[in-house]
XYZ file of C-alpha atoms in Angstrom:
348
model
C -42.139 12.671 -12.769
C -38.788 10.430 -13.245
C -38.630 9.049 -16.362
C -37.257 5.157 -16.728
C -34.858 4.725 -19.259
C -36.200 1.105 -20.994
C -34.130 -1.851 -20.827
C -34.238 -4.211 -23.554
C -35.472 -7.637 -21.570
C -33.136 -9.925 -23.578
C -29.963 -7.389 -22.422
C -28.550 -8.002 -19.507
C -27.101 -4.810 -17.281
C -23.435 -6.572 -17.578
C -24.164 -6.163 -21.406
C -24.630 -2.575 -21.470
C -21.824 -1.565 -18.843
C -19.609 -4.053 -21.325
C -20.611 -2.087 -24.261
C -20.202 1.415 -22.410
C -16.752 0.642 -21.496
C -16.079 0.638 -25.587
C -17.206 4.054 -25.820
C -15.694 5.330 -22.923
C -12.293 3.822 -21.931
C -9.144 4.299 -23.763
C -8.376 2.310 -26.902
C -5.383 0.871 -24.241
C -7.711 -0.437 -21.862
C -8.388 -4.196 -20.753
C -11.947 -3.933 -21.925
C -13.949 -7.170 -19.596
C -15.391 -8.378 -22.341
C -12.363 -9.152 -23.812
C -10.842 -10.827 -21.201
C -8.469 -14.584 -21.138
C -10.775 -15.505 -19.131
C -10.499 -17.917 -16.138
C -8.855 -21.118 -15.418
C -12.427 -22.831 -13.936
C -15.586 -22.328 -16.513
C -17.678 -20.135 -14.362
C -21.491 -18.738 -15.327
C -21.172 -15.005 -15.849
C -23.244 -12.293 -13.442
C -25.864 -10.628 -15.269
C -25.292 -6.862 -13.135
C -21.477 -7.252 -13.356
C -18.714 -7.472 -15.620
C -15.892 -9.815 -14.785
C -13.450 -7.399 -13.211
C -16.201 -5.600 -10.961
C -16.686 -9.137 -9.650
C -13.311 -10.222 -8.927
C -13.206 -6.918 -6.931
C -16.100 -8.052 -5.306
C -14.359 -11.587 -4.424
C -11.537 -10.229 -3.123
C -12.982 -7.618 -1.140
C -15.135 -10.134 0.949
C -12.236 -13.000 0.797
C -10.670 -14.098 4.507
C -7.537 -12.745 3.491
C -8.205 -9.409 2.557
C -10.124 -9.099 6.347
C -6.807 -10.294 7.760
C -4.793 -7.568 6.424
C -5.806 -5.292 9.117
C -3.993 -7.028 11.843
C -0.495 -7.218 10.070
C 2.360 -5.330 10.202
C 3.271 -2.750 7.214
C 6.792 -1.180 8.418
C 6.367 -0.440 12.412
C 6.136 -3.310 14.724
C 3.380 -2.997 17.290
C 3.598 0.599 17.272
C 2.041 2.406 19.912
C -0.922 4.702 18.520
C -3.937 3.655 16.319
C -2.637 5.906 13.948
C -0.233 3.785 11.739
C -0.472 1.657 8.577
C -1.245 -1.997 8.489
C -1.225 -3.655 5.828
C -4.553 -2.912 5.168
C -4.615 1.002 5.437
C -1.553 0.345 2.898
C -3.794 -1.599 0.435
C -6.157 0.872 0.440
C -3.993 3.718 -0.119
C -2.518 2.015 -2.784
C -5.774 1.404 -4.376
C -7.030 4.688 -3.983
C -3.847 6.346 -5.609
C -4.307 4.101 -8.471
C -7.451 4.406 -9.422
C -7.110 8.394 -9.267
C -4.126 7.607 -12.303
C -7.053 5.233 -14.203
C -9.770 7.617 -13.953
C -7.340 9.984 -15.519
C -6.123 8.175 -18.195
C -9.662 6.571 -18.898
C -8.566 2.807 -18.097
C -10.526 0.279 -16.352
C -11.545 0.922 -12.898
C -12.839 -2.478 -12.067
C -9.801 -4.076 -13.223
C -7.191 -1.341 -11.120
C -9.070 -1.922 -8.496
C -9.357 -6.080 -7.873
C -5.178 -5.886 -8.561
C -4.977 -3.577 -6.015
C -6.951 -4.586 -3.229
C -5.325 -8.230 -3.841
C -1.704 -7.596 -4.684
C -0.536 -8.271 -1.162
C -2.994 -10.762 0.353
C 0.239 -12.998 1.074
C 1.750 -10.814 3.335
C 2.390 -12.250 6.161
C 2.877 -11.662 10.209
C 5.351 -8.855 10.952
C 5.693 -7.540 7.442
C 8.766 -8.730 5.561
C 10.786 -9.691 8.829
C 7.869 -12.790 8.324
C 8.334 -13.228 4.741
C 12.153 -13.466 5.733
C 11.984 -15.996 8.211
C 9.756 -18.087 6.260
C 11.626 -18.293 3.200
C 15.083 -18.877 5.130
C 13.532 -21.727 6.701
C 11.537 -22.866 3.652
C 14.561 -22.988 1.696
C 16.409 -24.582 4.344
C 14.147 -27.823 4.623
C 12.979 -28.253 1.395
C 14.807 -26.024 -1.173
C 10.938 -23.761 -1.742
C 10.865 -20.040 -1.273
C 8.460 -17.706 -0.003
C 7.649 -14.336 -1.621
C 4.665 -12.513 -0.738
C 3.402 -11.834 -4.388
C 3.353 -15.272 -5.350
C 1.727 -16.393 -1.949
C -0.742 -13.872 -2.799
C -1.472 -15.695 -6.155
C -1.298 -18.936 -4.053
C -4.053 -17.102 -1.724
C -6.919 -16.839 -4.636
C -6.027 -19.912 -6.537
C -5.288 -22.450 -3.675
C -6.428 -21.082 -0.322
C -9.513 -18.918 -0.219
C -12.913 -20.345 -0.035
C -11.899 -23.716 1.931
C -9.675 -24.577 -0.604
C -11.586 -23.757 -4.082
C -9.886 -20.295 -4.459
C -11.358 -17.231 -5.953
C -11.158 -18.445 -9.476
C -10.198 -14.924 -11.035
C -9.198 -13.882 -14.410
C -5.791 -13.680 -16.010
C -5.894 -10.104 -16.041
C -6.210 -9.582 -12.432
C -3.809 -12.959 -11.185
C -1.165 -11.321 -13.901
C -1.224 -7.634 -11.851
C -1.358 -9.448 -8.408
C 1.991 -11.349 -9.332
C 3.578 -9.014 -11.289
C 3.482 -5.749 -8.869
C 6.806 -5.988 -7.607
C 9.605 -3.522 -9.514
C 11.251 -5.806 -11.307
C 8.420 -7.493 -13.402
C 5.957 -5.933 -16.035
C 2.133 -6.539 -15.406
C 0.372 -7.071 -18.973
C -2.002 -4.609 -18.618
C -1.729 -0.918 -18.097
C -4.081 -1.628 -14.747
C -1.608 -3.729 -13.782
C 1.179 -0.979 -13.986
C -0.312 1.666 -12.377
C -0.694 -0.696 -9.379
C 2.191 -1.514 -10.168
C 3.455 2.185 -9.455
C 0.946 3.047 -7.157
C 2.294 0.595 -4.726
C 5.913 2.087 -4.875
C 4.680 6.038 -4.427
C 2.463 4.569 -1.740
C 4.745 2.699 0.303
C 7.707 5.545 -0.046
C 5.185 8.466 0.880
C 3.158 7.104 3.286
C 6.180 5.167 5.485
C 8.016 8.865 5.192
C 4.533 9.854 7.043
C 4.490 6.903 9.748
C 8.196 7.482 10.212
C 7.693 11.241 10.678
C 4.745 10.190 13.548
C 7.138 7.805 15.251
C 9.798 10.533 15.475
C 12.090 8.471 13.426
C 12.756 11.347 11.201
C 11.465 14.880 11.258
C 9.964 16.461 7.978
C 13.312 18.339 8.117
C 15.766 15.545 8.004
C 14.496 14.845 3.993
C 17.251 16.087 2.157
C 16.793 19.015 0.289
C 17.236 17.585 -3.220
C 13.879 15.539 -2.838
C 11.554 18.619 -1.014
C 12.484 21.140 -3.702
C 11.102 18.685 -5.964
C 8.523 16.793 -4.424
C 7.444 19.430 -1.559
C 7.688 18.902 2.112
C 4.394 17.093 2.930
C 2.424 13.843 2.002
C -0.462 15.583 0.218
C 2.817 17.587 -2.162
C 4.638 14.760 -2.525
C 1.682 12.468 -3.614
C 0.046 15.155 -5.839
C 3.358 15.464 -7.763
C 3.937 11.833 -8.468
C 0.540 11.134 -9.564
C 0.348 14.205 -11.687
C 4.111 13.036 -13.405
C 2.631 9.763 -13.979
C -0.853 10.956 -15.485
C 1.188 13.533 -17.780
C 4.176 11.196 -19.023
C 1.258 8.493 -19.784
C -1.817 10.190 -21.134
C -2.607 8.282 -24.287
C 0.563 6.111 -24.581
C 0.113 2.195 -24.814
C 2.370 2.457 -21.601
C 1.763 3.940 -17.800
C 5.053 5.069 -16.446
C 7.212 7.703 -14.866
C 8.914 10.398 -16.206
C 12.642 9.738 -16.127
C 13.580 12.571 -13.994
C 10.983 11.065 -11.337
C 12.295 7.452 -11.486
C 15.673 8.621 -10.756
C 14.904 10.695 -7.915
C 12.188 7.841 -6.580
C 15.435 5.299 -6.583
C 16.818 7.502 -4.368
C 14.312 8.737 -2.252
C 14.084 4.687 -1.774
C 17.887 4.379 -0.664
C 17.445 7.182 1.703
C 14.412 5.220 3.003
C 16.297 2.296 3.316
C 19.386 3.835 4.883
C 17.414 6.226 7.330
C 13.869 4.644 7.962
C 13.370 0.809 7.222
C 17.119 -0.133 9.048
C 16.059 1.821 12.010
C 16.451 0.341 15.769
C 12.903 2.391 16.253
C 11.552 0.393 13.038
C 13.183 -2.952 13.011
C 14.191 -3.055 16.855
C 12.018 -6.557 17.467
C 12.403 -7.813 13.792
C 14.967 -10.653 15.458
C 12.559 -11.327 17.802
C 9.482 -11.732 15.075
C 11.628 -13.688 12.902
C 12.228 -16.449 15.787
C 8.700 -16.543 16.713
C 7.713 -17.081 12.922
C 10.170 -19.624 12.734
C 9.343 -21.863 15.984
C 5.755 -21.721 14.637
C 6.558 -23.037 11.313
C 8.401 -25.585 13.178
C 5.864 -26.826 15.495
C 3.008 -26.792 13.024
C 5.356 -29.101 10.740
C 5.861 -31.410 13.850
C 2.236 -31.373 14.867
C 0.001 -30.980 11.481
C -3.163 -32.433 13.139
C -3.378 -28.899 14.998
C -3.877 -27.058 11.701
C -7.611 -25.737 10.808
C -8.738 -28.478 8.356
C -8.749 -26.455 5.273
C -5.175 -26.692 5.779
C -5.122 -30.533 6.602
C -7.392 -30.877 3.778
C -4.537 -29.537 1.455
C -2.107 -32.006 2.505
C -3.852 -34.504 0.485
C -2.164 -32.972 -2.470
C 0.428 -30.536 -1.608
C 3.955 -30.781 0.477
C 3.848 -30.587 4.221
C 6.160 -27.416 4.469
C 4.286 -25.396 2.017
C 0.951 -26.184 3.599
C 2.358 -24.815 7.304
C 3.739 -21.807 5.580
C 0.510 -21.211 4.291
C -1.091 -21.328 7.535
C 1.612 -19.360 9.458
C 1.576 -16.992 6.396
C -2.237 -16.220 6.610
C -2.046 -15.195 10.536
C -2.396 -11.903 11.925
C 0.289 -10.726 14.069
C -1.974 -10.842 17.160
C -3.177 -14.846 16.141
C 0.734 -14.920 16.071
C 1.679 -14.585 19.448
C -1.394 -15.594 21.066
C -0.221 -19.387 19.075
C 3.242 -18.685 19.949
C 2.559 -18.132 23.816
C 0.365 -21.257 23.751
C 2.409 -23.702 22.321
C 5.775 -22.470 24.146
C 4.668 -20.292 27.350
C 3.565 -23.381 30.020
C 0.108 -22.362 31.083
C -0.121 -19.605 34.026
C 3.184 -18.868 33.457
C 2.614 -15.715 31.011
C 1.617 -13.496 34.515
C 5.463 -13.593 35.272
């Protein structure tokens, strides 16, 4: 016969998962019950602590569903077999959680950064996030950059408008996962990381499927390092990581790794994300992005009314980037032949 392990009735199950992450977790880790907090009062869940549940928000927000019909590097690539921006986010997440079970840091919270770091992504990858903040900046001096949309996502957006109200911890790793800012908690920088290693490794991989490169054409000075396939080059990273971090106040690379990384990310840049085979209809997205932008500005009234609801209070231009922002590459073109292909036309 099982036997129950007796609950105290006045504890709550949130309680005793709080108190278990004292005794478990690293002295360095955001502990939830210690958390800043949120910027709307909100009644706490009695099963789960507060990063567990903005995990839980994010993973059922609009947004996050979205991500699986946009762009990560290839533009409608033919085969079911490359990254969206989805597959990415999950990649990402599951790289950095394998670093925070390692060096006994919070789960929960690793995991709500990473699944909403790049919620603002929009259409087409960064040939969207291009055209919209060229034209942004053009009209109204605002810019667009994907990690603070995605903070504009679960503040302004999600939920018809309330947002996803989530801590400070988790808003703080969301906007702060881009190289050239520091999240405040060592969940926040391992995303943080996680997201570079990702996006390197796994865009060698789609580039390798597309026959844009060949396993071959990696120079030699990162394979004798790294190895000469995904699973090598992943392994060593997140081992580097786990080893130059374990019980530091600090999650980082060695230096030896963040040099070669840097240029493992030129070589990318110079052999992979310039490519005709990558970035051949990148002019071509850009325009459409653009002409949307433009003819939601002209014509608001056509906007879902979540959006026109947030013209009460916010400028016109942001509003329409937020809606052209949020689409999927398919809702993209489907809007863009619409509005500009006259109707039976689009057989021709």
């Amino acid at each position: 016969m099982i036997e129950l392990i007796p609950i105290e009735e006045s504890k709550l199950i949130r309680e005793y998962r709080e108190e278990l992450e004292h005794e478990t977790l690293s002295p360095y880790a955001a502990f939830s019950d210690m958390t800043r907090g949120r910027e709307k009062e909100d009644k706490e869940c009695d099963l789960r602590p507060c990063y567990q549940r903005d995990r839980d928000r994010i993973l059922y927000s609009r947004a996050f569903r979205r991500l699986n019909g946009k762009t990560q590097v290839f533009l409608a690539p033919e085969g079911d077999h490359y990254r969206t921006r989805l597959t990415h986010t999950l990649e990402v997440n599951q790289t950095a959680r394998a670093i925070a079970k390692a060096l006994r840091l919070n789960e929960d919270l690793t995991d709500a950064i990473a699944l909403g770091h790049d919620l603002g992504h929009t259409p087409f990858g960064h040939a969207g996030e291009r055209a919209l903040n060229r034209v942004l900046q053009q009209k109204c001096g605002m810019s667009f950059k994907h990690f603070e949309q995605s903070i504009r996502v679960v503040d302004r957006i999600e939920k018809h408008g309330e947002g996803l109200n989530l801590t400070w911890e988790v808003r703080d790793g969301i906007v702060n996962h881009q190289v050239d800012t520091i999240p405040a908690t060592l969940e926040g920088r391992i995303v943080r990381l996680s997201d570079k290693i990702a996006y390197i490794n796994h865009d060698i991989d789609d580039a390798i499927r597309g026959n844009v490169i060949s396993e071959k054409d990696i120079p030699k000075r990162f394979t004798e390092v790294l190895g000469n396939s995904l699973t090598s080059r992943l392994n060593y990273e997140i081992h580097d990581i786990i080893r130059t971090s374990f019980g530091k106040n600090d999650v980082t690379m060695s230096k030896g790794l963040q040099e070669l990384t840097q240029e493992l990310r030129e070589w990318m840049f110079a052999n992979v994300y310039t490519n005709p085979v990558c970035k051949g209809q990148e002019a071509k997205a850009e325009a459409m992005v653009i002409e949307l932008f433009e003819y939601y500005c002209n014509n608001p009234e056509l906007m879902p009314e979540d959006y026109r609801r947030m013209l009460e209070n916010d400028d016109l231009n942001r509003v329409v980037a937020d809606y052209v922002s949020g689409m999927t590459d398919r809702f993209a073109v489907a809007r863009f032949k619409e509005i500009k292909v006259p109707f039976g036309w689009d057989v021709y």
